[in-house]
Each structure stands twice: as C-alpha cells, then as structure tokens.
Amino acid sequence: MVDKVVATAAALELVAFLKAKHGPGLMFHPSGGCCDNSAANCYLLGEITMGAGDVYLGDIGGCPFYIGKAQYQYWKHTQLIIDAIDGSGGDFSLETPEGKGFLTRSRVFSDAEMEELSRDSQG
C-alpha cells in the first residue's frame, strides 16, 4: 500500500507531545496557502469542519490528515512528508505556541506507485 502522507520521527514526536497536552483528538489540514504557505496545520478534532471539498489522505501519529480538493489535484502525484522544525509552522496550528512548526515536504510518486494508487481508487 502506498501512503499518501507520512511523518518523520520528529513530526511524530511533536504529535505525541500535542496529544499529551491537548488530548488524543487531533487532526491535520494544510492551510491551502492563504496565509502561511500551506503549512500542515494541527487542530483539535471538530475545530474545523470537513466536507465534500476535502480529501482524506491517511493518518499521521494516529491523527487524520485531510487536504482541500483543489490543493489535492495539484499535489496528487506526490507523497506528502510531514516534518517538525523549530520556529513557526502554521499561524493557526496547535504547535505554534510551543515554538515548533510542521513543515510539509514532498516527493513525486514513482510510476509503479501511481499505478497502485490508481488501482486502489478504482476499488
């Protein structure tokens, strides 16, 4: 199975810290570039509403990761790699007061991975 989103050890450590501080109900959604360069923002579950305009990519650290449909169309050929850095990630994200940020990196899927993803989406 090809993962559409993965996390580095540093990101998983930060997710665990945030879960210990805020509870297990966290989720991720990139900003879409409106204010903070499409950072992977971390929210409390239910803090923002997911709908038909959002695509579920998978979980990181046991937390669901969604992306807007239009942004997904642009990035669907890549695997998102969520990392953690010192400094600010998203302006509206739970880790910002901790002096940390989630950083989104990506890599292009191989032809074989794209074929597998295509088969998986056909169900």
Short mmCIF file of C-alpha atoms in Angstrom, two decimals:
data_model
loop_
_atom_site.label_atom_id
_atom_site.label_comp_id
_atom_site.label_asym_id
_atom_site.label_seq_id
_atom_site.Cartn_x
_atom_site.Cartn_y
_atom_site.Cartn_z
CA MET A 1 0.00 0.00 0.00
CA VAL A 2 1.28 3.44 -0.93
CA ASP A 3 0.92 6.08 1.78
CA LYS A 4 -0.17 9.49 0.51
CA VAL A 5 1.08 11.17 3.68
CA VAL A 6 3.86 10.12 6.08
CA ALA A 7 5.63 11.75 9.01
CA THR A 8 9.22 11.94 10.15
CA ALA A 9 10.26 10.81 13.63
CA ALA A 10 10.48 14.48 14.69
CA ALA A 11 6.91 15.12 13.50
CA LEU A 12 5.62 12.01 15.27
CA GLU A 13 7.34 13.13 18.48
CA LEU A 14 5.65 16.53 18.21
CA VAL A 15 2.26 14.90 17.53
CA ALA A 16 2.71 12.74 20.66
CA PHE A 17 3.55 15.85 22.70
CA LEU A 18 0.47 17.68 21.39
CA LYS A 19 -1.76 14.66 22.09
CA ALA A 20 -0.45 14.52 25.67
CA LYS A 21 -1.15 18.23 26.10
CA HIS A 22 -4.48 18.56 24.23
CA GLY A 23 -5.89 15.03 24.21
CA PRO A 24 -5.92 12.36 21.52
CA GLY A 25 -8.44 14.06 19.25
CA LEU A 26 -6.22 15.93 16.78
CA MET A 27 -6.37 16.34 13.01
CA PHE A 28 -4.35 17.94 10.23
CA HIS A 29 -5.32 20.13 7.29
CA PRO A 30 -2.94 22.24 5.19
CA SER A 31 -3.78 25.93 5.04
CA GLY A 32 -4.00 25.96 1.28
CA GLY A 33 -1.53 28.80 1.07
CA CYS A 34 -3.93 31.51 2.18
CA CYS A 35 -1.77 32.88 4.98
CA ASP A 36 1.09 30.63 5.90
CA ASN A 37 2.47 28.85 2.86
CA SER A 38 0.30 25.70 3.01
CA ALA A 39 1.66 24.59 6.38
CA ALA A 40 0.25 21.34 7.76
CA ASN A 41 -1.89 22.88 10.49
CA CYS A 42 -2.80 20.76 13.51
CA TYR A 43 -6.25 21.28 15.04
CA LEU A 44 -8.47 19.75 17.67
CA LEU A 45 -10.93 17.33 16.05
CA GLY A 46 -14.05 19.28 15.14
CA GLU A 47 -12.31 22.65 15.31
CA ILE A 48 -12.73 22.92 11.55
CA THR A 49 -15.42 21.16 9.55
CA MET A 50 -14.53 18.64 6.88
CA GLY A 51 -16.84 18.23 3.94
CA ALA A 52 -17.18 17.22 0.31
CA GLY A 53 -14.42 19.69 -0.55
CA ASP A 54 -11.83 17.79 1.48
CA VAL A 55 -9.85 14.63 0.71
CA TYR A 56 -8.66 12.23 3.43
CA LEU A 57 -5.03 11.24 2.75
CA GLY A 58 -4.36 9.00 5.76
CA ASP A 59 -3.22 9.28 9.36
CA ILE A 60 -0.01 10.55 10.92
CA GLY A 61 0.60 9.68 14.54
CA GLY A 62 -2.94 8.32 14.70
CA CYS A 63 -4.43 11.65 13.58
CA PRO A 64 -6.38 12.07 10.33
CA PHE A 65 -4.84 14.23 7.62
CA TYR A 66 -7.12 16.00 5.11
CA ILE A 67 -6.41 18.31 2.20
CA GLY A 68 -8.71 20.53 0.14
CA LYS A 69 -9.85 19.02 -3.17
CA ALA A 70 -8.28 21.76 -5.33
CA GLN A 71 -4.97 21.52 -3.46
CA TYR A 72 -5.11 17.72 -3.72
CA GLN A 73 -5.46 17.96 -7.52
CA TYR A 74 -2.22 19.91 -7.58
CA TRP A 75 -0.34 17.56 -5.21
CA LYS A 76 -1.89 14.15 -6.00
CA HIS A 77 1.24 12.95 -7.81
CA THR A 78 3.33 13.44 -4.64
CA GLN A 79 3.67 11.88 -1.24
CA LEU A 80 3.46 14.50 1.49
CA ILE A 81 6.18 14.13 4.13
CA ILE A 82 5.37 15.99 7.33
CA ASP A 83 8.36 17.10 9.38
CA ALA A 84 8.75 19.20 12.54
CA ILE A 85 11.06 22.18 12.85
CA ASP A 86 11.94 24.82 15.41
CA GLY A 87 10.08 28.00 14.59
CA SER A 88 6.61 28.73 13.33
CA GLY A 89 4.72 26.42 11.04
CA GLY A 90 1.10 27.41 10.67
CA ASP A 91 -0.19 30.57 12.27
CA PHE A 92 -3.34 28.76 13.43
CA SER A 93 -1.75 25.45 14.42
CA LEU A 94 -1.58 23.92 17.91
CA GLU A 95 2.23 23.64 17.90
CA THR A 96 2.91 27.33 17.21
CA PRO A 97 2.87 28.40 20.90
CA GLU A 98 5.48 25.67 21.55
CA GLY A 99 7.96 27.36 19.19
CA LYS A 100 7.60 24.48 16.73
CA GLY A 101 6.18 24.08 13.28
CA PHE A 102 5.07 21.30 10.98
CA LEU A 103 6.82 21.54 7.63
CA THR A 104 5.49 19.84 4.51
CA ARG A 105 7.97 18.28 2.13
CA SER A 106 7.06 16.09 -0.82
CA ARG A 107 8.40 13.59 -3.28
CA VAL A 108 6.98 12.55 -6.62
CA PHE A 109 5.44 9.08 -6.70
CA SER A 110 7.12 6.53 -8.96
CA ASP A 111 5.20 5.19 -11.96
CA ALA A 112 4.61 1.94 -10.06
CA GLU A 113 3.24 3.83 -7.05
CA MET A 114 0.94 5.90 -9.28
CA GLU A 115 -0.35 2.70 -10.87
CA GLU A 116 -1.02 1.19 -7.44
CA LEU A 117 -2.80 4.35 -6.28
CA SER A 118 -4.90 4.29 -9.44
CA ARG A 119 -5.90 0.66 -8.81
CA ASP A 120 -6.72 1.45 -5.15
CA SER A 121 -9.00 4.36 -6.11
CA GLN A 122 -10.96 2.15 -8.54
CA GLY A 123 -11.85 -0.02 -5.56
#
